Structure formats: C-alpha cells, structure tokens
Short mmCIF file of N, CA and C in Angstrom, two decimals:
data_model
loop_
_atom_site.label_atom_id
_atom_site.label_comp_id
_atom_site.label_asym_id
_atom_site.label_seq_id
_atom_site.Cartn_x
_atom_site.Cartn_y
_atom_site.Cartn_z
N UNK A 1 -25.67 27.12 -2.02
CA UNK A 1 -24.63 26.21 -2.44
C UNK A 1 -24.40 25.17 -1.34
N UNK A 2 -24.08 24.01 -1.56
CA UNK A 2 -23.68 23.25 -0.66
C UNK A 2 -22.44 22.91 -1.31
N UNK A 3 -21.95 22.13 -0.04
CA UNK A 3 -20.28 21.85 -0.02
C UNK A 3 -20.13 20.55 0.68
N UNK A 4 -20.18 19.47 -0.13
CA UNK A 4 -20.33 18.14 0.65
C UNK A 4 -19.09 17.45 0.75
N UNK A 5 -18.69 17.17 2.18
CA UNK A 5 -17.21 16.59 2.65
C UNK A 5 -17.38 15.05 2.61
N UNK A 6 -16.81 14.14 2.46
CA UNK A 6 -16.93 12.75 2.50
C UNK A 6 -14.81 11.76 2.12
N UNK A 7 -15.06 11.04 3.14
CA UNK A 7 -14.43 10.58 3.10
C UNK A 7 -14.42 9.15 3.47
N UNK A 8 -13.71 7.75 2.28
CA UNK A 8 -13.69 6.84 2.16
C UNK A 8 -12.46 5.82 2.71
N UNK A 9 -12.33 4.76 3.45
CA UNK A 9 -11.37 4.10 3.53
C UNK A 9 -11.05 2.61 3.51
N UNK A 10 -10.54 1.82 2.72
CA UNK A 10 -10.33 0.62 2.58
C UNK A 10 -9.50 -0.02 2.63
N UNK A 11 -9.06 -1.49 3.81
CA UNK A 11 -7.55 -1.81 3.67
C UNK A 11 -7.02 -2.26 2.62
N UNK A 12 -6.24 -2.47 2.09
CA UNK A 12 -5.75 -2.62 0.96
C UNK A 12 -5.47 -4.42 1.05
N UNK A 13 -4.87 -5.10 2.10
CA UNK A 13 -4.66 -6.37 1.98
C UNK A 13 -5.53 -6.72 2.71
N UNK A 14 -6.76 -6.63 3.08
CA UNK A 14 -7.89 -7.25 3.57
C UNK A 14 -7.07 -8.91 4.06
N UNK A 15 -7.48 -9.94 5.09
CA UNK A 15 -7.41 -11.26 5.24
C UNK A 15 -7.82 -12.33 3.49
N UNK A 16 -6.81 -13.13 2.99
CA UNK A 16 -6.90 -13.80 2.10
C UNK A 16 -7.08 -13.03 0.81
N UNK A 17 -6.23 -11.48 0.39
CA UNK A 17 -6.46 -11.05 -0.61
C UNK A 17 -4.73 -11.14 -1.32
N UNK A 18 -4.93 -11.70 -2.49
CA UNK A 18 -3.24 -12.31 -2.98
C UNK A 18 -3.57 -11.39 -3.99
N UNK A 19 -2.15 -10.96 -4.97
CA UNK A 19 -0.88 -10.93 -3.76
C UNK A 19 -1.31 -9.54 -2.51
N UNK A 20 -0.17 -9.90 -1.84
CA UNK A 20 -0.16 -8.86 -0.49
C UNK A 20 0.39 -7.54 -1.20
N UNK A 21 -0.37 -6.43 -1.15
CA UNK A 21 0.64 -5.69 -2.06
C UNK A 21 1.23 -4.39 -1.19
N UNK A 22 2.38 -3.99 -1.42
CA UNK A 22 3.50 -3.41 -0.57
C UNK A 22 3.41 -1.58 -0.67
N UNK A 23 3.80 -0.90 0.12
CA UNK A 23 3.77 0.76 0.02
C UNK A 23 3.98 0.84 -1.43
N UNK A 24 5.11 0.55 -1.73
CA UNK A 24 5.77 1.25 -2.71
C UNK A 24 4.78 0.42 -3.87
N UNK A 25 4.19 -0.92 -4.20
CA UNK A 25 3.09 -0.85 -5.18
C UNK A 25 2.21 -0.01 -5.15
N UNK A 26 1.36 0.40 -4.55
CA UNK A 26 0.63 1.04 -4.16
C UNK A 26 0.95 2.78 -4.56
N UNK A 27 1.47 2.87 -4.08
CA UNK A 27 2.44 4.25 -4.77
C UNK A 27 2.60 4.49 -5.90
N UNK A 28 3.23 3.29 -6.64
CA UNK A 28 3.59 3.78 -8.34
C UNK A 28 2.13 4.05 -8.81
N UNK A 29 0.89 3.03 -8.11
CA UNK A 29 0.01 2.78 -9.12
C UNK A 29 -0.73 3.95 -8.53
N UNK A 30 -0.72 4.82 -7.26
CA UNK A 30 -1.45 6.23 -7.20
C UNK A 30 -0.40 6.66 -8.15
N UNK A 31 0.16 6.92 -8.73
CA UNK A 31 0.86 7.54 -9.52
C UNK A 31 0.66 7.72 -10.96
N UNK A 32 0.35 6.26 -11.20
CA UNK A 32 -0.67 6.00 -12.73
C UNK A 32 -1.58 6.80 -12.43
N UNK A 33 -2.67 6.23 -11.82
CA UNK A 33 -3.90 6.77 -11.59
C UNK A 33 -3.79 8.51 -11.48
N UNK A 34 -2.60 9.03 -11.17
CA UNK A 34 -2.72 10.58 -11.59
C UNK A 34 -2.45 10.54 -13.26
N UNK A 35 -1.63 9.93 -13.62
CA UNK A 35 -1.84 10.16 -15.23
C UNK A 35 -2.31 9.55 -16.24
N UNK A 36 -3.36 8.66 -15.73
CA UNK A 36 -4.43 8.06 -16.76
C UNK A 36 -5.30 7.64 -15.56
N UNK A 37 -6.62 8.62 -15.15
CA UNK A 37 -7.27 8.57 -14.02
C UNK A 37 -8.57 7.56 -15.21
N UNK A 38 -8.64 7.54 -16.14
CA UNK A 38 -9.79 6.70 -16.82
C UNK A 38 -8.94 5.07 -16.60
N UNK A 39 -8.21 4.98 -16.24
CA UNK A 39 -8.05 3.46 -16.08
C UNK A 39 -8.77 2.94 -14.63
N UNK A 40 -9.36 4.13 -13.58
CA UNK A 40 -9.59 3.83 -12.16
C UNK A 40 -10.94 4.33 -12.21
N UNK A 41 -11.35 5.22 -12.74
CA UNK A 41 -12.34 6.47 -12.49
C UNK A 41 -13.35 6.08 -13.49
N UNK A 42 -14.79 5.70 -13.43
CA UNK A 42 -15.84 5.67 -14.31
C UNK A 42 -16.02 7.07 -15.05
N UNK A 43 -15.88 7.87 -14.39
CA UNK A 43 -16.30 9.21 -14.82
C UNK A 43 -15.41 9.75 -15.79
N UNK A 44 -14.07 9.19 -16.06
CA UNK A 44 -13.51 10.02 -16.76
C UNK A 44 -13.33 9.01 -18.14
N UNK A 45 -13.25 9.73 -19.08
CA UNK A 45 -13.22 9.08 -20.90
C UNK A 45 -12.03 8.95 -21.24
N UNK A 46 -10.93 10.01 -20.55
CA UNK A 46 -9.68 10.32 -20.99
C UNK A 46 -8.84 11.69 -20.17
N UNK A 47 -7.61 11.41 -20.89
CA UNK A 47 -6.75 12.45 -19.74
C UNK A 47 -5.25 12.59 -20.49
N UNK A 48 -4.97 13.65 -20.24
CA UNK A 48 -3.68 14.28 -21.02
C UNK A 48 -3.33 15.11 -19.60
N UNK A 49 -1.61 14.25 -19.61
CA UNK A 49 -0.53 15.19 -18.47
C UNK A 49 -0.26 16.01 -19.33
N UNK A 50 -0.28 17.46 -18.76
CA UNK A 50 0.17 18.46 -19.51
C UNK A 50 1.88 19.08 -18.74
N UNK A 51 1.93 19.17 -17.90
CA UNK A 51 3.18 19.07 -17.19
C UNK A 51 3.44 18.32 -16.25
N UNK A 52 4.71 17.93 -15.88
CA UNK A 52 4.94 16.74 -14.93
C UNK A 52 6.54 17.37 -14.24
N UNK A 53 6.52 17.45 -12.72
CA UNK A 53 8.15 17.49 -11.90
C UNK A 53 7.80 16.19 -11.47
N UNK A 54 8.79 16.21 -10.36
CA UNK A 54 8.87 15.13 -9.74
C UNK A 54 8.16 14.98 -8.90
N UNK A 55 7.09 16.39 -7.84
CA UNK A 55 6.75 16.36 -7.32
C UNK A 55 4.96 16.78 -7.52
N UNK A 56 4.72 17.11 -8.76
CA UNK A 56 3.41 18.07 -9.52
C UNK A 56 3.51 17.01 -10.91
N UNK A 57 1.83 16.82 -10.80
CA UNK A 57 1.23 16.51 -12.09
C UNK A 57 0.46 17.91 -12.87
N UNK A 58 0.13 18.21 -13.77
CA UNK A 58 -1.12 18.95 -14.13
C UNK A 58 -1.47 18.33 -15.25
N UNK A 59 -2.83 17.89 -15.16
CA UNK A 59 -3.57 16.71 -16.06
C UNK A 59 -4.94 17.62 -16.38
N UNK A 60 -4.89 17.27 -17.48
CA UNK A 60 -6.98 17.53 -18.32
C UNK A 60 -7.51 16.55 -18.42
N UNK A 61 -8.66 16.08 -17.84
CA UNK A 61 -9.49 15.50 -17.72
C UNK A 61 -10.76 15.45 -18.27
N UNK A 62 -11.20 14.31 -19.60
CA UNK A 62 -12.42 14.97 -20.30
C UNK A 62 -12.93 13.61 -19.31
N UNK A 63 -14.65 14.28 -18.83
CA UNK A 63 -15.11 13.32 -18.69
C UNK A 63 -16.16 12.45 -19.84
N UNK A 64 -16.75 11.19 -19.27
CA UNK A 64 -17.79 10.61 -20.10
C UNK A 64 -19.19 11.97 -19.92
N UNK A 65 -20.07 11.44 -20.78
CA UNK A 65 -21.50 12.45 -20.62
C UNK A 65 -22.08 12.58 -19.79
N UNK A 66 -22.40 13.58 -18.91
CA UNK A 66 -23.39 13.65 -17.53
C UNK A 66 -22.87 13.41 -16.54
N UNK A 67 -21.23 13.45 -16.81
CA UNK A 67 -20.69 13.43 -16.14
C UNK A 67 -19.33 13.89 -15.38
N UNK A 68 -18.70 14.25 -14.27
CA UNK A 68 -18.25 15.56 -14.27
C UNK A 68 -18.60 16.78 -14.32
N UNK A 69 -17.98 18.23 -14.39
CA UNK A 69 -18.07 19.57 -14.54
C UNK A 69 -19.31 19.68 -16.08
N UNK A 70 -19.76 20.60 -15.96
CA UNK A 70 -20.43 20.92 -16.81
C UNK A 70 -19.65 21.21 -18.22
N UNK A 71 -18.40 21.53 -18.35
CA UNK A 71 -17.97 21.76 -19.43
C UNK A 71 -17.67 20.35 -20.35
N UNK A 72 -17.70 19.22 -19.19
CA UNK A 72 -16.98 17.76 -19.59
C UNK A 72 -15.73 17.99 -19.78
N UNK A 73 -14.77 18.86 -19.00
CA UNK A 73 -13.67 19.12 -19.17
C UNK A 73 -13.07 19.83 -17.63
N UNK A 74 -12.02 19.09 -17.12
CA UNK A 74 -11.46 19.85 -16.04
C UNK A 74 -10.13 19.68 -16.12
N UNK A 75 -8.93 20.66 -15.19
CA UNK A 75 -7.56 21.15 -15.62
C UNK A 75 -7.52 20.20 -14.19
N UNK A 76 -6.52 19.58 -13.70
CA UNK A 76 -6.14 19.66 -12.23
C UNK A 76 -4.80 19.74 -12.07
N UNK A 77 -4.56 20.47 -10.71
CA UNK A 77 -3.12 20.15 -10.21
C UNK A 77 -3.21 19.68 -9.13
N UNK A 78 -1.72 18.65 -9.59
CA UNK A 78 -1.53 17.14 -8.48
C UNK A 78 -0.36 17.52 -7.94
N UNK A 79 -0.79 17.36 -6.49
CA UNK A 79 0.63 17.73 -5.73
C UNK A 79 0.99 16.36 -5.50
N UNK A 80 2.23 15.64 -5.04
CA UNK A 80 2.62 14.11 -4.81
C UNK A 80 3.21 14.47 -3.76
N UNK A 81 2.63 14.20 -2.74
CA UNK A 81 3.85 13.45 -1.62
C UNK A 81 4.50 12.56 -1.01
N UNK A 82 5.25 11.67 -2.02
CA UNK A 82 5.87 10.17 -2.31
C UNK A 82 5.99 9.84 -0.33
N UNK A 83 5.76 8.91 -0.61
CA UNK A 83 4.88 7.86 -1.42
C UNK A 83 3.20 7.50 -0.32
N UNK A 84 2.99 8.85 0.64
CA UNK A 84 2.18 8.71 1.19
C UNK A 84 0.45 9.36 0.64
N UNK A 85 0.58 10.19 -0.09
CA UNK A 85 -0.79 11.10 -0.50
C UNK A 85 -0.54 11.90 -2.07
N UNK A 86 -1.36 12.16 -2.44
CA UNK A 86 -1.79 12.76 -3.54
C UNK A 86 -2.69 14.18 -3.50
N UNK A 87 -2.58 14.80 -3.80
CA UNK A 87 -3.74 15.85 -3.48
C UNK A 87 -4.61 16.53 -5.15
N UNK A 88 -5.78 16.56 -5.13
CA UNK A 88 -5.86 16.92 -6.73
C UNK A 88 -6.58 18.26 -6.56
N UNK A 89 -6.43 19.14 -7.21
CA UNK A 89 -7.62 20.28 -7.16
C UNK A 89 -7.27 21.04 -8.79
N UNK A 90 -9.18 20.85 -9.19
CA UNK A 90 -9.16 21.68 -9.98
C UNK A 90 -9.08 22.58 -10.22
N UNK A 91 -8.40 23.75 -11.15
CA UNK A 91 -8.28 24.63 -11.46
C UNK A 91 -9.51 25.44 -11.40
N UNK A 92 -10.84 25.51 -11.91
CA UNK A 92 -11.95 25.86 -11.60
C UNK A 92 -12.45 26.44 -10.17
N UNK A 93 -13.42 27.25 -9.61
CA UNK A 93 -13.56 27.86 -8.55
C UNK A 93 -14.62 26.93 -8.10
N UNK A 94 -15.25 25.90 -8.65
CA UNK A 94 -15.99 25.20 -8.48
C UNK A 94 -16.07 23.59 -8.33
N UNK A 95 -14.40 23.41 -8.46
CA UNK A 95 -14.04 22.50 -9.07
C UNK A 95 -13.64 21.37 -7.31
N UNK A 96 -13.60 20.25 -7.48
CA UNK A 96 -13.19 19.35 -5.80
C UNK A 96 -11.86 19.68 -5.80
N UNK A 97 -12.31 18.85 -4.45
CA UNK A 97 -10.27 19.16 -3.63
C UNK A 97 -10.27 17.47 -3.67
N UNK A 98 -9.56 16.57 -3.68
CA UNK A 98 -9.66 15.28 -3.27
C UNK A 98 -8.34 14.71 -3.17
N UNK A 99 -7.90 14.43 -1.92
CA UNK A 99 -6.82 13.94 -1.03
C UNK A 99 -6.88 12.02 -1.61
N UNK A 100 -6.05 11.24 -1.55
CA UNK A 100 -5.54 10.04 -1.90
C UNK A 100 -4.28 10.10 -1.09
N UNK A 101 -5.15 9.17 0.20
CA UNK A 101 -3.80 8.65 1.04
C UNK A 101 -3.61 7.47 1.14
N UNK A 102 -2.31 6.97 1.42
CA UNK A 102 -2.09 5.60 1.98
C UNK A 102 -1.69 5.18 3.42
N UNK A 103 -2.14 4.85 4.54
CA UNK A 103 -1.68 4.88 5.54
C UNK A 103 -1.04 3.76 5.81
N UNK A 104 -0.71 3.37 7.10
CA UNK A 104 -0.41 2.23 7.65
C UNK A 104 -0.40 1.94 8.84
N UNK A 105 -0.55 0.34 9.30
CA UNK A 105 -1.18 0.31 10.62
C UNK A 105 -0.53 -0.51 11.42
N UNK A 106 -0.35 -1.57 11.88
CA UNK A 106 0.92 -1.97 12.79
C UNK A 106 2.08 -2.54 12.52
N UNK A 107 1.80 -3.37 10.71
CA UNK A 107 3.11 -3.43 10.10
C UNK A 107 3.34 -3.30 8.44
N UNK A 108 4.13 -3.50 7.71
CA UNK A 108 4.19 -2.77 6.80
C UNK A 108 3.20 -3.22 5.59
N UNK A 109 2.50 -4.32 5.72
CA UNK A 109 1.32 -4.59 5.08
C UNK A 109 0.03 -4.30 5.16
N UNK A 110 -0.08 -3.66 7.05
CA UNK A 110 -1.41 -3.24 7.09
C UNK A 110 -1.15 -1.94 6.78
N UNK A 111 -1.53 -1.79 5.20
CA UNK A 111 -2.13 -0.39 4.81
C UNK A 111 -3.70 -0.28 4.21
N UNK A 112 -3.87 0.60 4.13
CA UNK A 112 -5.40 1.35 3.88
C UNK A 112 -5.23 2.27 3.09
N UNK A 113 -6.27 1.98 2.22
CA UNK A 113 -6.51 3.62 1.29
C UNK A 113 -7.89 4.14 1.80
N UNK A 114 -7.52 5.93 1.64
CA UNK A 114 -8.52 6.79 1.90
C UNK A 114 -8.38 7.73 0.88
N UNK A 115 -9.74 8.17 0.38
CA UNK A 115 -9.81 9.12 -0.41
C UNK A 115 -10.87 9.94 0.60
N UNK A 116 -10.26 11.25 -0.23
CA UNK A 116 -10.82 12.39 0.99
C UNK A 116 -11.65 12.98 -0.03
N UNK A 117 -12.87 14.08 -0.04
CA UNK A 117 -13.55 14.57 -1.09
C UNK A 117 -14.14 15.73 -0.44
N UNK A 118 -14.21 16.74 -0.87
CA UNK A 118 -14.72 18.17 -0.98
C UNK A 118 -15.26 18.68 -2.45
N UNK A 119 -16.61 18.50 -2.68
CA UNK A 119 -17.33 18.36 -3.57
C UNK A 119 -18.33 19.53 -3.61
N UNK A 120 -17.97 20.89 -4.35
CA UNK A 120 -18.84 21.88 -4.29
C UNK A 120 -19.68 21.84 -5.50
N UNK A 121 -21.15 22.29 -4.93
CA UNK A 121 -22.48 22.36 -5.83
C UNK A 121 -23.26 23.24 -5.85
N UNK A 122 -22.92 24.09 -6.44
CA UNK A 122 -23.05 25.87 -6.22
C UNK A 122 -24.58 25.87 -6.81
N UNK A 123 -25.47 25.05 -7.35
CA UNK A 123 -26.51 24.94 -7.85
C UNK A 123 -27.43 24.06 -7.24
N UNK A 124 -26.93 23.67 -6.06
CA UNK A 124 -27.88 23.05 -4.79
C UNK A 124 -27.73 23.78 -3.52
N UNK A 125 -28.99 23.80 -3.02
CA UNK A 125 -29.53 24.26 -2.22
C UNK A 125 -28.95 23.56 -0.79
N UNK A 126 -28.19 24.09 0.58
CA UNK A 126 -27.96 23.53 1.53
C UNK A 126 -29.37 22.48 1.90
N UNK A 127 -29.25 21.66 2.35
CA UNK A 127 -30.68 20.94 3.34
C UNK A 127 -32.04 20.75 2.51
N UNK A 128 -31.58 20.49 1.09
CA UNK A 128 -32.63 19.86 0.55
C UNK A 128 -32.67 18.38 0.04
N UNK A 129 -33.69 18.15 -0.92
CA UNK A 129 -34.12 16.84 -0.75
C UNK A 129 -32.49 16.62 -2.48
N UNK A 130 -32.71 17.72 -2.89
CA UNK A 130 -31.36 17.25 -4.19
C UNK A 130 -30.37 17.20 -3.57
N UNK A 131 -29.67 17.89 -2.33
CA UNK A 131 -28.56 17.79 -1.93
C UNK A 131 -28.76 16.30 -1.17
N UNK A 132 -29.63 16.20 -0.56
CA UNK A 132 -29.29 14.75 0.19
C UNK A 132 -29.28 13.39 -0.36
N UNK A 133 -30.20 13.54 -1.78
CA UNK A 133 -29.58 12.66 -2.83
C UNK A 133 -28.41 12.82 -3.63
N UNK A 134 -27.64 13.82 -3.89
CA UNK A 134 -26.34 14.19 -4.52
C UNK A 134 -25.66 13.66 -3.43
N UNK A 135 -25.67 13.82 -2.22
CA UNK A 135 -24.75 13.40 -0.95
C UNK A 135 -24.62 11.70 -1.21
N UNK A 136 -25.74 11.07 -1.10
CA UNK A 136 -25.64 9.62 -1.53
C UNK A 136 -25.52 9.16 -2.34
N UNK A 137 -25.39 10.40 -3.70
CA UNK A 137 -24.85 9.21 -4.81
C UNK A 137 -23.09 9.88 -4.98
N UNK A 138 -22.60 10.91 -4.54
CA UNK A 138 -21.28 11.02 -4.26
C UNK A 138 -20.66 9.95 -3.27
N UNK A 139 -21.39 9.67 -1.48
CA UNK A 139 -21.14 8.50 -1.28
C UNK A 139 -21.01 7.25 -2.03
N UNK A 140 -21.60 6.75 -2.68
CA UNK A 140 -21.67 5.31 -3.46
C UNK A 140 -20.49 5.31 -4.49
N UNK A 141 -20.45 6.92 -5.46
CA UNK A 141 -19.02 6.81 -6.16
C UNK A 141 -17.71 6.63 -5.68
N UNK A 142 -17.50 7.41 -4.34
CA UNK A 142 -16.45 7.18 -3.51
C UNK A 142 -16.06 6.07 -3.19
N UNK A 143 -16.96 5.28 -2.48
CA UNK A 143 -16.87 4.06 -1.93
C UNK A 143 -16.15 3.22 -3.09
N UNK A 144 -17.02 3.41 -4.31
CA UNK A 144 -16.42 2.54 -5.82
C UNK A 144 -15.18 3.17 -6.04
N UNK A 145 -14.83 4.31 -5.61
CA UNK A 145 -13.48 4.53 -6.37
C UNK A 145 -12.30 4.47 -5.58
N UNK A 146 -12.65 4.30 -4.54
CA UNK A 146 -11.23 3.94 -3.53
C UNK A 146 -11.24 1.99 -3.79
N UNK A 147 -12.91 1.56 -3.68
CA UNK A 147 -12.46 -0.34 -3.81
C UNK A 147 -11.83 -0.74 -4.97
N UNK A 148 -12.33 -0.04 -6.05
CA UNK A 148 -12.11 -0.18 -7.38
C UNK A 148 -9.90 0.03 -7.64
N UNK A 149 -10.06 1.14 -7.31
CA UNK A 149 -8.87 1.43 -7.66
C UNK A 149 -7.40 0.43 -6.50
N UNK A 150 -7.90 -0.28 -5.65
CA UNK A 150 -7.34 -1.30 -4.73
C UNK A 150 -7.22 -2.69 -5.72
N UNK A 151 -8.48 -2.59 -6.62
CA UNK A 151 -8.87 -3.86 -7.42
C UNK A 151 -7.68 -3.63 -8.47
N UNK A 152 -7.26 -2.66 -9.24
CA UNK A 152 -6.95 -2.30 -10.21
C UNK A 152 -5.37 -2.23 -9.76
N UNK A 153 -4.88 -1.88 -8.90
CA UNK A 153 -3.58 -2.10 -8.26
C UNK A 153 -3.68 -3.74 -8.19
N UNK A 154 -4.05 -4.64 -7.88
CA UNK A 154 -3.44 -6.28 -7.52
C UNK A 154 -3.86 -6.41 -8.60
N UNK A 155 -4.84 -6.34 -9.45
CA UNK A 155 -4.62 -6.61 -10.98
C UNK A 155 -3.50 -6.50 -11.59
N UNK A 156 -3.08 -5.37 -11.86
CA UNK A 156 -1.95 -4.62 -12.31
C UNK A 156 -0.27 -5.15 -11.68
N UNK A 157 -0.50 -5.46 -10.18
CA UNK A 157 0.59 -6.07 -9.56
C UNK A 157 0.99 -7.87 -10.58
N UNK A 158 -0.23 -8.34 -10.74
CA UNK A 158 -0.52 -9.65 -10.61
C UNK A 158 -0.09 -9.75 -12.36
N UNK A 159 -0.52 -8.74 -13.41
CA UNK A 159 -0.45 -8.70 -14.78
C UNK A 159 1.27 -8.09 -14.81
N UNK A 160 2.19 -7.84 -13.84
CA UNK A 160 3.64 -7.54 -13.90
C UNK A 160 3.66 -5.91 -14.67
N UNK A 161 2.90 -5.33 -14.59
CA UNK A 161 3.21 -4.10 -14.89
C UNK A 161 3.08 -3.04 -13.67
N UNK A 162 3.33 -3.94 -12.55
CA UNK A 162 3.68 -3.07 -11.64
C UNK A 162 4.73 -3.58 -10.99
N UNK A 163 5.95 -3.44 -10.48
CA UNK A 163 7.35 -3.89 -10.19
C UNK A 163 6.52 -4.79 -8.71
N UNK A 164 7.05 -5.88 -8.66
CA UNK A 164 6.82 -6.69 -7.74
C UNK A 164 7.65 -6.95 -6.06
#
C-alpha cells in the first residue's frame, strides 16, 4: 500500500488580482465548498449534507466515473474551524484526510490557501512505477483544486453571492 502526502499552496490575492478578497470571503466560500464540493471539485457529480452544527458538516459525495472511491460514492465528516481550516475525512478505512487552510501573512490581505492531502492506495505497491505516476497525477489535481477553488471564490465575490 502506499500512502501519498502532498500538500498545495496559493496566495489568494496574488499582485493585480481584483477584487482583493478578505478572511471572512474566503471562509463563507470554504464553507460552500463543504456543501456543494461539485461547484470546486472536477471529481465530484454531486453532494448531499446529511447533517450540519455549527461546527460539523457530514456530506455524501457521488463522484463523476473513474473517479473517486471505487464505489463512486463517499460519506465525509467536516470538522470547521471558523474561519481558519476545514478538515474532511472519509468515513471509509481507505478513504483521504484533507486539511483546507487559510493562512495569513503580514497583513490582512496577504492570505494563502493550502490544501493538505493524505491519499491512501491500498492497491499500489510502495516505490513503483504506478505509484509514482498516481503521485503526479494527485499532484496536478491538487494544484487545480486549491487554484481553481481561489478562481471560484472572486468569481462568486464579483457575481454578489458572496457578502462583499
């Protein structure tokens, strides 16, 4: 089995990216993105919150074909820790761990998103030639799903369905 760790990070207001968008945007819209992860996520077709506190999501997740868990179906529970991280883990013994943070860096606009990933593949072999291509194409999704979902926040800021 291998167990591939990877982690992604992107500033969020890069130089000349309008609008500038603020913690708390950023926040509501990790917040969407826990309960309709197909508006951010290629992989997923669809998604039903099945319970919600203030502080816990638990969402089902069907994915598209060939893609995702083998069942095309995963349970997760979302821990929230407003308004800095997200944590998701599937219910499954097989299933990722994947962290969604927001940091910040000398003032309240320089923030960054990181997604964290723990990706088990109980059907690859440590130190082979499938794991080291599964490693790079988990890299390349990551990379797309932390830029992507930055894209999809100033969209979303910019279309007023995210409080300004």
């Amino acid at each position: 089995m291998v167990l591939l760790y990877q982690s992604q990070t992107f500033p969020i207001n890069p130089p000349g990216a309008e609008p500038v968008l603020s913690l708390e945007q950023v926040w509501e819209v990790l917040v969407i993105k826990c309960r309709q992860p197909e508006l951010f996520l290629k992989p997923f077709a669809s998604s039903k919150v099945l319970e919600e506190t203030e502080t816990t999501i638990k969402r089902e997740g069907v994915f598209r074909e060939g893609q995702g868990p083998p069942s095309g179906r995963m349970v997760e529970d979302i821990v929230l820790h407003k308004p800095w991280k997200a944590d998701f883990k599937g219910s499954g013994p097989h299933d990722p761990f994947v962290s969604n943070i927001i940091s910040q860096g000398r003032d309240a606009t320089d923030l960054y998103l990181t997604f964290y990933f723990e990706w088990p593949f109980p059907q690859i072999e440590e130190g082979t030639d499938e794991a080291k291509k599964t490693s790079e194409t988990m890299w390349s999704m990551a990379r797309e799903a932390v830029s992507h979902t930055i894209e999809v926040t100033r969209e979303m800021v910019k279309e007023g369905r995210v409080s300004a």
